[in-house]
Structures are given as structure tokens and as C-alpha cells.
């Protein structure tokens, strides 16, 4: 697959343990009380940061080791950062205490109402201009993502693969974490993330417009095998590398169908 562009805790009275997070990845998945504690730390950083580890421990009733565990995981994943307190903030003698706050990455991972706002805006667009207005909006959005990419000049396995890579790069830049992989007689464009997945569940025109853009640029029939909006782990689009010649016994639609490709997971192995 070619990718373009995816100590123990000591909470008071809990005694729970969890593994550390990895660099440049989301904060470690935590469950139960551990997850609630991590969420409480994040909320405190959001509302009162910059804030010291001591203050976090006092407000949440955590031991120093427990606080360090959560802060280290958040810093390791890029969601929080530490800085020294300003001299005027220092109480008593000694080195200024470290203060912690969320980074832009950390804020970006918080729940927000953007999806609700986007959904409401598109619904209003539909009320004013009808289904065609929604389709036009979705088409313009998709074309904006691939703006500057020229349609494939000649449909060969090499040029089609290169164009699929180019499309994946554009979608990665737009936040879709896209990649390509060779599968049988075709290549698949895999979008491992969809920044508009929740909105696309209500408005499939967004997905349809992306597929239309793929067809226009690749000059061949493409087929969606899976979508995040439908609950799959990735949006997977199959692109045939060979186009069957049109004969008297085959309609253009039939000739444009991709070669049969079997996947055991309906595109779920794209990750």
C-alpha cells in the first residue's frame, strides 16, 4: 500500500493501569474511570490552562504520579504542551513551576458543533434551492479538493495509477488521510478518515460528488466498495487499470465495469 501524504496510573482510590500513548497519534484509548479522568484533565486544561500539575491534582483529587501519567500521554500525542510560569506567577522560592495547556491539535480533538452547523446549513440550502442545490454544492466542494489536477491523458495502468496517487494526495491535503494500493487488476483509493462523515450520513450527495470527481479525472468507471458514512472503517474506491473494449454486444456501461475484485472485508482492510 502506498500512503500519500495515518509507568502505571495512580488515580486516587482506583488503582487502574493503562499503557502509554504513542508519538504523533491520538491520546491513548482509555475506558471506564480512566477515560473519565483523562477527559477531566483535558477539560481542565481547556477551561483553566495554563495550569500547573499541582493545581490539576488538587482540583481532580489525583496523586502527583496520576497527574503526570495523563499529562505525559497528552504531551506525547501532541495534544498538550508545557511551559514555565512567568516570574509574576511564581509563588515562593525555587524554579518556576511548569504550566500545561492544550495545543491546537488538542483543541481540534474536542467535541464541537461544527457537524451540526454544517448539517443545518445544508438542510437550509435544500429548503431554498431543492435537491439540485445540495448536489451542486457537493459537486463544487469535491472539485475544489482536486482543483489543479488534470484528467488522465491516456488510460494505461501506469497513468491511471499515477493519477490515483495524485488524487489521494489532494484528499490527504484536505484531511482525508488517503492512500492507494494495488488490488488485482485495479488500484484502490482508500480514505482512512472523513472530516465530514457525520454530515455525509445525512447527505450522501457529498460522497456521490467525490465519486463523480474521481470518474472525471480518471476517465473510467470507478466503484465505491465501502464508506465511513455507512459504518466502514475507510472509504474505499476501486479503479480498474484495464478498460474493456466496447463491442456490439456490450453497452458502454457494461464495458466500463471494473474487473471483478474480491475482498474478504468489503474494503475494511484498507486500514
PDB file of C-alpha atoms in Angstrom:
ATOM      1  CA  UNK A   1       0.000   0.000   0.000  1.00  0.00           C
ATOM      2  CA  UNK A   2       1.275   3.417  -0.905  1.00  0.00           C
ATOM      3  CA  UNK A   3       0.490   6.028   1.695  1.00  0.00           C
ATOM      4  CA  UNK A   4       0.166   9.526   0.370  1.00  0.00           C
ATOM      5  CA  UNK A   5       0.627  12.447   2.325  1.00  0.00           C
ATOM      6  CA  UNK A   6      -2.498   7.891   9.118  1.00  0.00           C
ATOM      7  CA  UNK A   7       4.569   3.784  34.252  1.00  0.00           C
ATOM      8  CA  UNK A   8       1.190   2.929  35.864  1.00  0.00           C
ATOM      9  CA  UNK A   9      -1.570   5.336  36.798  1.00  0.00           C
ATOM     10  CA  UNK A  10      -2.318   6.077  40.406  1.00  0.00           C
ATOM     11  CA  UNK A  11      -5.711   7.739  40.436  1.00  0.00           C
ATOM     12  CA  UNK A  12      -6.947   8.150  43.954  1.00  0.00           C
ATOM     13  CA  UNK A  13      -8.799   5.095  45.200  1.00  0.00           C
ATOM     14  CA  UNK A  14      -8.753   3.451  41.776  1.00  0.00           C
ATOM     15  CA  UNK A  15      -5.513   1.570  41.241  1.00  0.00           C
ATOM     16  CA  UNK A  16      -6.163   1.309  37.499  1.00  0.00           C
ATOM     17  CA  UNK A  17      -3.420   0.791  34.933  1.00  0.00           C
ATOM     18  CA  UNK A  18      -3.119   1.785  31.323  1.00  0.00           C
ATOM     19  CA  UNK A  19      -0.471   1.821  28.582  1.00  0.00           C
ATOM     20  CA  UNK A  20       1.279   4.936  27.373  1.00  0.00           C
ATOM     21  CA  UNK A  21       0.358   6.694  24.167  1.00  0.00           C
ATOM     22  CA  UNK A  22       2.462   6.818  21.003  1.00  0.00           C
ATOM     23  CA  UNK A  23       4.042   9.835  19.375  1.00  0.00           C
ATOM     24  CA  UNK A  24       2.007  11.716  16.761  1.00  0.00           C
ATOM     25  CA  UNK A  25      -1.067   9.610  17.486  1.00  0.00           C
ATOM     26  CA  UNK A  26      -4.308  10.418  19.244  1.00  0.00           C
ATOM     27  CA  UNK A  27      -4.280  10.174  23.014  1.00  0.00           C
ATOM     28  CA  UNK A  28      -4.321   6.532  24.143  1.00  0.00           C
ATOM     29  CA  UNK A  29      -7.719   4.939  24.179  1.00  0.00           C
ATOM     30  CA  UNK A  30      -8.859   4.683  27.790  1.00  0.00           C
ATOM     31  CA  UNK A  31     -12.013   3.196  29.168  1.00  0.00           C
ATOM     32  CA  UNK A  32     -14.097   3.315  32.311  1.00  0.00           C
ATOM     33  CA  UNK A  33     -12.967   5.552  35.151  1.00  0.00           C
ATOM     34  CA  UNK A  34      -9.587   6.003  33.494  1.00  0.00           C
ATOM     35  CA  UNK A  35     -11.234   7.528  30.447  1.00  0.00           C
ATOM     36  CA  UNK A  36     -13.330   9.866  32.566  1.00  0.00           C
ATOM     37  CA  UNK A  37     -10.199  11.016  34.401  1.00  0.00           C
ATOM     38  CA  UNK A  38      -8.365  11.754  31.151  1.00  0.00           C
ATOM     39  CA  UNK A  39     -11.367  13.668  29.882  1.00  0.00           C
ATOM     40  CA  UNK A  40     -11.497  15.657  33.127  1.00  0.00           C
ATOM     41  CA  UNK A  41      -7.818  16.598  32.741  1.00  0.00           C
ATOM     42  CA  UNK A  42      -8.430  17.739  29.165  1.00  0.00           C
ATOM     43  CA  UNK A  43     -11.463  19.767  30.229  1.00  0.00           C
ATOM     44  CA  UNK A  44      -9.439  21.444  32.971  1.00  0.00           C
ATOM     45  CA  UNK A  45      -6.656  22.313  30.533  1.00  0.00           C
ATOM     46  CA  UNK A  46      -9.257  23.800  28.218  1.00  0.00           C
ATOM     47  CA  UNK A  47     -11.049  25.869  30.840  1.00  0.00           C
ATOM     48  CA  UNK A  48      -8.202  26.920  33.136  1.00  0.00           C
ATOM     49  CA  UNK A  49      -4.968  26.391  31.237  1.00  0.00           C
ATOM     50  CA  UNK A  50      -2.176  27.247  31.542  1.00  0.00           C
ATOM     51  CA  UNK A  51      -2.388  25.361  34.823  1.00  0.00           C
ATOM     52  CA  UNK A  52       0.174  23.560  36.983  1.00  0.00           C
ATOM     53  CA  UNK A  53       0.203  19.834  37.644  1.00  0.00           C
ATOM     54  CA  UNK A  54      -0.237  20.543  41.340  1.00  0.00           C
ATOM     55  CA  UNK A  55      -3.390  22.538  40.680  1.00  0.00           C
ATOM     56  CA  UNK A  56      -4.724  19.764  38.436  1.00  0.00           C
ATOM     57  CA  UNK A  57      -4.128  17.204  41.167  1.00  0.00           C
ATOM     58  CA  UNK A  58      -5.821  19.369  43.771  1.00  0.00           C
ATOM     59  CA  UNK A  59      -8.890  20.081  41.662  1.00  0.00           C
ATOM     60  CA  UNK A  60      -9.363  16.490  40.490  1.00  0.00           C
ATOM     61  CA  UNK A  61      -8.129  14.674  43.574  1.00  0.00           C
ATOM     62  CA  UNK A  62      -5.290  12.869  41.792  1.00  0.00           C
ATOM     63  CA  UNK A  63      -1.877  11.868  43.074  1.00  0.00           C
ATOM     64  CA  UNK A  64       1.168  13.567  41.508  1.00  0.00           C
ATOM     65  CA  UNK A  65       2.002  10.317  39.682  1.00  0.00           C
ATOM     66  CA  UNK A  66      -1.537  10.087  38.328  1.00  0.00           C
ATOM     67  CA  UNK A  67      -1.430  13.645  37.037  1.00  0.00           C
ATOM     68  CA  UNK A  68       1.967  13.071  35.395  1.00  0.00           C
ATOM     69  CA  UNK A  69       0.670   9.964  33.682  1.00  0.00           C
ATOM     70  CA  UNK A  70      -2.181  11.798  31.996  1.00  0.00           C
ATOM     71  CA  UNK A  71      -0.110  14.870  31.132  1.00  0.00           C
ATOM     72  CA  UNK A  72       2.705  12.762  29.674  1.00  0.00           C
ATOM     73  CA  UNK A  73       0.236  10.905  27.451  1.00  0.00           C
ATOM     74  CA  UNK A  74      -1.335  14.141  26.231  1.00  0.00           C
ATOM     75  CA  UNK A  75       2.052  15.742  25.546  1.00  0.00           C
ATOM     76  CA  UNK A  76       3.304  12.604  23.791  1.00  0.00           C
ATOM     77  CA  UNK A  77       0.316  12.656  21.458  1.00  0.00           C
ATOM     78  CA  UNK A  78       0.764  16.377  20.738  1.00  0.00           C
ATOM     79  CA  UNK A  79      -2.441  17.434  22.442  1.00  0.00           C
ATOM     80  CA  UNK A  80      -0.863  19.387  25.316  1.00  0.00           C
ATOM     81  CA  UNK A  81       2.333  21.288  25.981  1.00  0.00           C
ATOM     82  CA  UNK A  82       4.245  22.538  28.999  1.00  0.00           C
ATOM     83  CA  UNK A  83       5.866  25.910  29.610  1.00  0.00           C
ATOM     84  CA  UNK A  84       7.469  27.636  32.580  1.00  0.00           C
ATOM     85  CA  UNK A  85       5.370  30.007  34.639  1.00  0.00           C
ATOM     86  CA  UNK A  86       6.109  33.702  34.305  1.00  0.00           C
ATOM     87  CA  UNK A  87       8.033  35.199  37.246  1.00  0.00           C
ATOM     88  CA  UNK A  88       4.976  37.106  38.449  1.00  0.00           C
ATOM     89  CA  UNK A  89       3.027  33.849  38.604  1.00  0.00           C
ATOM     90  CA  UNK A  90       5.594  32.108  40.795  1.00  0.00           C
ATOM     91  CA  UNK A  91       4.749  31.626  44.439  1.00  0.00           C
ATOM     92  CA  UNK A  92       7.657  31.208  46.830  1.00  0.00           C
ATOM     93  CA  UNK A  93      11.251  30.438  46.000  1.00  0.00           C
ATOM     94  CA  UNK A  94      12.739  27.919  43.594  1.00  0.00           C
ATOM     95  CA  UNK A  95      12.347  27.236  39.882  1.00  0.00           C
ATOM     96  CA  UNK A  96       9.121  28.414  38.242  1.00  0.00           C
ATOM     97  CA  UNK A  97       6.590  25.591  38.064  1.00  0.00           C
ATOM     98  CA  UNK A  98       5.587  24.156  34.723  1.00  0.00           C
ATOM     99  CA  UNK A  99       2.200  25.071  33.400  1.00  0.00           C
ATOM    100  CA  UNK A 100       0.204  22.968  30.988  1.00  0.00           C
ATOM    101  CA  UNK A 101      -2.282  23.848  28.290  1.00  0.00           C
ATOM    102  CA  UNK A 102      -3.903  22.322  25.218  1.00  0.00           C
ATOM    103  CA  UNK A 103      -2.319  22.679  21.790  1.00  0.00           C
ATOM    104  CA  UNK A 104      -4.220  23.315  18.555  1.00  0.00           C
ATOM    105  CA  UNK A 105      -4.202  19.548  17.997  1.00  0.00           C
ATOM    106  CA  UNK A 106      -5.752  19.000  21.414  1.00  0.00           C
ATOM    107  CA  UNK A 107      -8.461  21.544  20.787  1.00  0.00           C
ATOM    108  CA  UNK A 108      -9.152  20.020  17.396  1.00  0.00           C
ATOM    109  CA  UNK A 109      -9.928  16.664  19.012  1.00  0.00           C
ATOM    110  CA  UNK A 110     -12.580  18.094  21.307  1.00  0.00           C
ATOM    111  CA  UNK A 111     -16.229  17.641  20.533  1.00  0.00           C
ATOM    112  CA  UNK A 112     -17.784  20.624  18.774  1.00  0.00           C
ATOM    113  CA  UNK A 113     -20.930  21.652  16.978  1.00  0.00           C
ATOM    114  CA  UNK A 114     -19.381  22.052  13.513  1.00  0.00           C
ATOM    115  CA  UNK A 115     -21.148  18.961  12.181  1.00  0.00           C
ATOM    116  CA  UNK A 116     -24.482  20.212  13.487  1.00  0.00           C
ATOM    117  CA  UNK A 117     -23.847  23.617  11.964  1.00  0.00           C
ATOM    118  CA  UNK A 118     -22.868  22.151   8.590  1.00  0.00           C
ATOM    119  CA  UNK A 119     -25.878  19.859   8.582  1.00  0.00           C
ATOM    120  CA  UNK A 120     -28.225  22.728   9.410  1.00  0.00           C
ATOM    121  CA  UNK A 121     -26.691  24.874   6.665  1.00  0.00           C
ATOM    122  CA  UNK A 122     -27.109  22.168   4.023  1.00  0.00           C
ATOM    123  CA  UNK A 123     -30.686  21.497   5.132  1.00  0.00           C
ATOM    124  CA  UNK A 124     -31.437  25.187   4.752  1.00  0.00           C
ATOM    125  CA  UNK A 125     -29.792  25.147   1.332  1.00  0.00           C
ATOM    126  CA  UNK A 126     -32.088  22.294   0.360  1.00  0.00           C
ATOM    127  CA  UNK A 127     -35.171  24.143   1.567  1.00  0.00           C
ATOM    128  CA  UNK A 128     -34.242  27.187  -0.518  1.00  0.00           C
ATOM    129  CA  UNK A 129     -32.873  25.545  -3.666  1.00  0.00           C
ATOM    130  CA  UNK A 130     -34.033  21.948  -3.517  1.00  0.00           C
ATOM    131  CA  UNK A 131     -32.045  18.740  -4.025  1.00  0.00           C
ATOM    132  CA  UNK A 132     -30.270  20.209  -7.038  1.00  0.00           C
ATOM    133  CA  UNK A 133     -28.773  22.964  -4.890  1.00  0.00           C
ATOM    134  CA  UNK A 134     -27.351  20.374  -2.491  1.00  0.00           C
ATOM    135  CA  UNK A 135     -25.925  18.362  -5.389  1.00  0.00           C
ATOM    136  CA  UNK A 136     -24.354  21.485  -6.903  1.00  0.00           C
ATOM    137  CA  UNK A 137     -22.810  22.400  -3.559  1.00  0.00           C
ATOM    138  CA  UNK A 138     -21.395  18.894  -3.104  1.00  0.00           C
ATOM    139  CA  UNK A 139     -20.011  18.895  -6.641  1.00  0.00           C
ATOM    140  CA  UNK A 140     -18.316  22.259  -6.160  1.00  0.00           C
ATOM    141  CA  UNK A 141     -16.794  21.077  -2.876  1.00  0.00           C
ATOM    142  CA  UNK A 142     -15.354  17.943  -4.494  1.00  0.00           C
ATOM    143  CA  UNK A 143     -13.948  19.900  -7.420  1.00  0.00           C
ATOM    144  CA  UNK A 144     -12.293  22.322  -5.023  1.00  0.00           C
ATOM    145  CA  UNK A 145     -10.432  19.432  -3.371  1.00  0.00           C
ATOM    146  CA  UNK A 146      -8.998  18.200  -6.691  1.00  0.00           C
ATOM    147  CA  UNK A 147      -8.537  21.640  -8.198  1.00  0.00           C
ATOM    148  CA  UNK A 148      -5.429  21.767 -10.366  1.00  0.00           C
ATOM    149  CA  UNK A 149      -5.425  18.049 -11.211  1.00  0.00           C
ATOM    150  CA  UNK A 150      -5.718  17.398 -14.933  1.00  0.00           C
ATOM    151  CA  UNK A 151      -7.751  14.441 -16.237  1.00  0.00           C
ATOM    152  CA  UNK A 152      -5.706  11.420 -17.252  1.00  0.00           C
ATOM    153  CA  UNK A 153      -4.494  11.917 -20.835  1.00  0.00           C
ATOM    154  CA  UNK A 154      -4.279   8.252 -21.810  1.00  0.00           C
ATOM    155  CA  UNK A 155      -5.806   5.364 -19.913  1.00  0.00           C
ATOM    156  CA  UNK A 156      -2.968   2.934 -19.226  1.00  0.00           C
ATOM    157  CA  UNK A 157      -2.184   1.057 -15.988  1.00  0.00           C
ATOM    158  CA  UNK A 158       0.749   3.383 -15.341  1.00  0.00           C
ATOM    159  CA  UNK A 159      -1.068   6.652 -15.989  1.00  0.00           C
ATOM    160  CA  UNK A 160      -4.159   5.535 -14.090  1.00  0.00           C
ATOM    161  CA  UNK A 161      -2.107   4.517 -11.062  1.00  0.00           C
ATOM    162  CA  UNK A 162      -0.215   7.810 -11.125  1.00  0.00           C
ATOM    163  CA  UNK A 163      -3.469   9.773 -11.368  1.00  0.00           C
ATOM    164  CA  UNK A 164      -4.971   7.823  -8.470  1.00  0.00           C
ATOM    165  CA  UNK A 165      -1.890   8.715  -6.403  1.00  0.00           C
ATOM    166  CA  UNK A 166      -2.340  12.366  -7.351  1.00  0.00           C
ATOM    167  CA  UNK A 167      -5.992  12.292  -6.284  1.00  0.00           C
ATOM    168  CA  UNK A 168      -5.074  10.633  -2.987  1.00  0.00           C
ATOM    169  CA  UNK A 169      -2.507  13.367  -2.327  1.00  0.00           C
ATOM    170  CA  UNK A 170      -5.158  16.035  -2.856  1.00  0.00           C
ATOM    171  CA  UNK A 171      -7.589  14.320  -0.491  1.00  0.00           C
ATOM    172  CA  UNK A 172      -4.866  13.865   2.111  1.00  0.00           C
ATOM    173  CA  UNK A 173      -4.214  17.604   1.971  1.00  0.00           C
ATOM    174  CA  UNK A 174      -7.939  18.104   2.570  1.00  0.00           C
ATOM    175  CA  UNK A 175      -7.828  15.971   5.731  1.00  0.00           C
ATOM    176  CA  UNK A 176      -8.926  12.572   4.403  1.00  0.00           C
ATOM    177  CA  UNK A 177      -5.672  10.649   5.143  1.00  0.00           C
ATOM    178  CA  UNK A 178      -5.865   8.975   1.744  1.00  0.00           C
ATOM    179  CA  UNK A 179      -3.674   6.261   0.264  1.00  0.00           C
ATOM    180  CA  UNK A 180      -3.611   3.929  -2.731  1.00  0.00           C
ATOM    181  CA  UNK A 181      -2.963   0.226  -3.065  1.00  0.00           C
ATOM    182  CA  UNK A 182      -2.803  -2.242  -5.954  1.00  0.00           C
ATOM    183  CA  UNK A 183      -5.503  -4.921  -5.807  1.00  0.00           C
ATOM    184  CA  UNK A 184      -5.827  -7.473  -8.582  1.00  0.00           C
ATOM    185  CA  UNK A 185      -6.485  -5.765 -11.906  1.00  0.00           C
ATOM    186  CA  UNK A 186      -7.092  -2.404 -10.303  1.00  0.00           C
ATOM    187  CA  UNK A 187      -5.964   0.168  -7.793  1.00  0.00           C
ATOM    188  CA  UNK A 188      -7.928   1.272  -4.759  1.00  0.00           C
ATOM    189  CA  UNK A 189      -8.111   4.783  -3.347  1.00  0.00           C
ATOM    190  CA  UNK A 190      -8.575   4.463   0.418  1.00  0.00           C
ATOM    191  CA  UNK A 191      -9.686   7.422   2.524  1.00  0.00           C
ATOM    192  CA  UNK A 192      -8.892   6.416   6.106  1.00  0.00           C
ATOM    193  CA  UNK A 193     -10.572   9.470   7.605  1.00  0.00           C
ATOM    194  CA  UNK A 194     -13.543  11.590   6.594  1.00  0.00           C
ATOM    195  CA  UNK A 195     -13.833  15.044   8.170  1.00  0.00           C
ATOM    196  CA  UNK A 196     -17.472  15.273   7.049  1.00  0.00           C
ATOM    197  CA  UNK A 197     -18.574  11.701   7.819  1.00  0.00           C
ATOM    198  CA  UNK A 198     -21.451  12.644  10.133  1.00  0.00           C
ATOM    199  CA  UNK A 199     -22.827  15.133   7.631  1.00  0.00           C
ATOM    200  CA  UNK A 200     -22.395  12.658   4.761  1.00  0.00           C
ATOM    201  CA  UNK A 201     -24.596  10.177   6.625  1.00  0.00           C
ATOM    202  CA  UNK A 202     -27.497  12.572   6.077  1.00  0.00           C
ATOM    203  CA  UNK A 203     -26.361  13.954   2.730  1.00  0.00           C
ATOM    204  CA  UNK A 204     -24.928  11.175   0.506  1.00  0.00           C
ATOM    205  CA  UNK A 205     -24.562  13.776  -2.233  1.00  0.00           C
ATOM    206  CA  UNK A 206     -21.169  14.584  -0.689  1.00  0.00           C
ATOM    207  CA  UNK A 207     -19.935  11.042  -1.327  1.00  0.00           C
ATOM    208  CA  UNK A 208     -21.547  10.894  -4.756  1.00  0.00           C
ATOM    209  CA  UNK A 209     -19.801  14.109  -5.808  1.00  0.00           C
ATOM    210  CA  UNK A 210     -16.424  12.725  -4.757  1.00  0.00           C
ATOM    211  CA  UNK A 211     -17.046   9.637  -6.867  1.00  0.00           C
ATOM    212  CA  UNK A 212     -18.037  11.794  -9.819  1.00  0.00           C
ATOM    213  CA  UNK A 213     -14.800  13.767  -9.480  1.00  0.00           C
ATOM    214  CA  UNK A 214     -12.837  10.501  -9.469  1.00  0.00           C
ATOM    215  CA  UNK A 215     -14.552   9.380 -12.673  1.00  0.00           C
ATOM    216  CA  UNK A 216     -13.939  12.681 -14.431  1.00  0.00           C
ATOM    217  CA  UNK A 217     -10.230  12.715 -13.606  1.00  0.00           C
ATOM    218  CA  UNK A 218      -9.543   9.016 -14.188  1.00  0.00           C
ATOM    219  CA  UNK A 219     -11.568   8.729 -17.382  1.00  0.00           C
ATOM    220  CA  UNK A 220     -13.032   5.381 -16.404  1.00  0.00           C
ATOM    221  CA  UNK A 221     -15.713   3.785 -14.301  1.00  0.00           C
ATOM    222  CA  UNK A 222     -14.925   3.684 -10.569  1.00  0.00           C
ATOM    223  CA  UNK A 223     -16.787   1.808  -7.883  1.00  0.00           C
ATOM    224  CA  UNK A 224     -17.234   2.510  -4.174  1.00  0.00           C
ATOM    225  CA  UNK A 225     -16.703  -0.608  -2.093  1.00  0.00           C
ATOM    226  CA  UNK A 226     -17.098   0.934   1.354  1.00  0.00           C
ATOM    227  CA  UNK A 227     -17.709   4.276   3.042  1.00  0.00           C
ATOM    228  CA  UNK A 228     -17.109   5.624   6.517  1.00  0.00           C
ATOM    229  CA  UNK A 229     -20.546   7.251   6.418  1.00  0.00           C
ATOM    230  CA  UNK A 230     -22.055   3.755   6.160  1.00  0.00           C
ATOM    231  CA  UNK A 231     -20.054   2.476   9.123  1.00  0.00           C
ATOM    232  CA  UNK A 232     -17.000   1.068   7.350  1.00  0.00           C
ATOM    233  CA  UNK A 233     -13.529   1.828   8.631  1.00  0.00           C
ATOM    234  CA  UNK A 234     -12.482   3.562   5.394  1.00  0.00           C
ATOM    235  CA  UNK A 235     -13.920   4.895   2.155  1.00  0.00           C
ATOM    236  CA  UNK A 236     -12.610   2.501  -0.475  1.00  0.00           C
ATOM    237  CA  UNK A 237     -12.929   3.186  -4.197  1.00  0.00           C
ATOM    238  CA  UNK A 238     -11.909   0.631  -6.825  1.00  0.00           C
ATOM    239  CA  UNK A 239     -10.379   1.906 -10.065  1.00  0.00           C
ATOM    240  CA  UNK A 240      -9.844  -0.599 -12.922  1.00  0.00           C
ATOM    241  CA  UNK A 241      -6.452  -0.476 -14.605  1.00  0.00           C
ATOM    242  CA  UNK A 242      -7.718  -2.038 -17.816  1.00  0.00           C
ATOM    243  CA  UNK A 243     -10.713  -0.817 -19.802  1.00  0.00           C
ATOM    244  CA  UNK A 244     -12.598  -3.487 -21.750  1.00  0.00           C
ATOM    245  CA  UNK A 245     -13.131  -2.611 -25.427  1.00  0.00           C
ATOM    246  CA  UNK A 246     -16.691  -1.721 -26.388  1.00  0.00           C
ATOM    247  CA  UNK A 247     -18.229  -4.307 -28.718  1.00  0.00           C
ATOM    248  CA  UNK A 248     -21.566  -4.654 -30.440  1.00  0.00           C
ATOM    249  CA  UNK A 249     -22.688  -6.972 -27.677  1.00  0.00           C
ATOM    250  CA  UNK A 250     -21.668  -4.719 -24.820  1.00  0.00           C
ATOM    251  CA  UNK A 251     -23.084  -1.377 -23.886  1.00  0.00           C
ATOM    252  CA  UNK A 252     -20.734   1.421 -22.768  1.00  0.00           C
ATOM    253  CA  UNK A 253     -21.986   0.955 -19.232  1.00  0.00           C
ATOM    254  CA  UNK A 254     -21.170  -2.739 -19.247  1.00  0.00           C
ATOM    255  CA  UNK A 255     -17.754  -2.209 -20.821  1.00  0.00           C
ATOM    256  CA  UNK A 256     -16.850   0.351 -18.202  1.00  0.00           C
ATOM    257  CA  UNK A 257     -17.360  -2.037 -15.299  1.00  0.00           C
ATOM    258  CA  UNK A 258     -14.155  -2.817 -13.374  1.00  0.00           C
ATOM    259  CA  UNK A 259     -12.659  -6.268 -13.322  1.00  0.00           C
ATOM    260  CA  UNK A 260     -14.119  -8.420 -10.573  1.00  0.00           C
ATOM    261  CA  UNK A 261     -12.144  -7.987  -7.394  1.00  0.00           C
ATOM    262  CA  UNK A 262     -12.959  -9.992  -4.315  1.00  0.00           C
ATOM    263  CA  UNK A 263     -12.173  -8.645  -0.889  1.00  0.00           C
ATOM    264  CA  UNK A 264     -12.921 -10.567   2.238  1.00  0.00           C
ATOM    265  CA  UNK A 265     -13.746  -7.439   4.167  1.00  0.00           C
ATOM    266  CA  UNK A 266     -15.677  -5.265   1.677  1.00  0.00           C
ATOM    267  CA  UNK A 267     -12.921  -2.688   1.807  1.00  0.00           C
ATOM    268  CA  UNK A 268     -12.440  -2.829   5.571  1.00  0.00           C
ATOM    269  CA  UNK A 269      -8.842  -3.985   5.199  1.00  0.00           C
ATOM    270  CA  UNK A 270      -7.954  -0.574   3.815  1.00  0.00           C
ATOM    271  CA  UNK A 271      -6.560   0.418   7.181  1.00  0.00           C
TER     272      UNK A 271
END
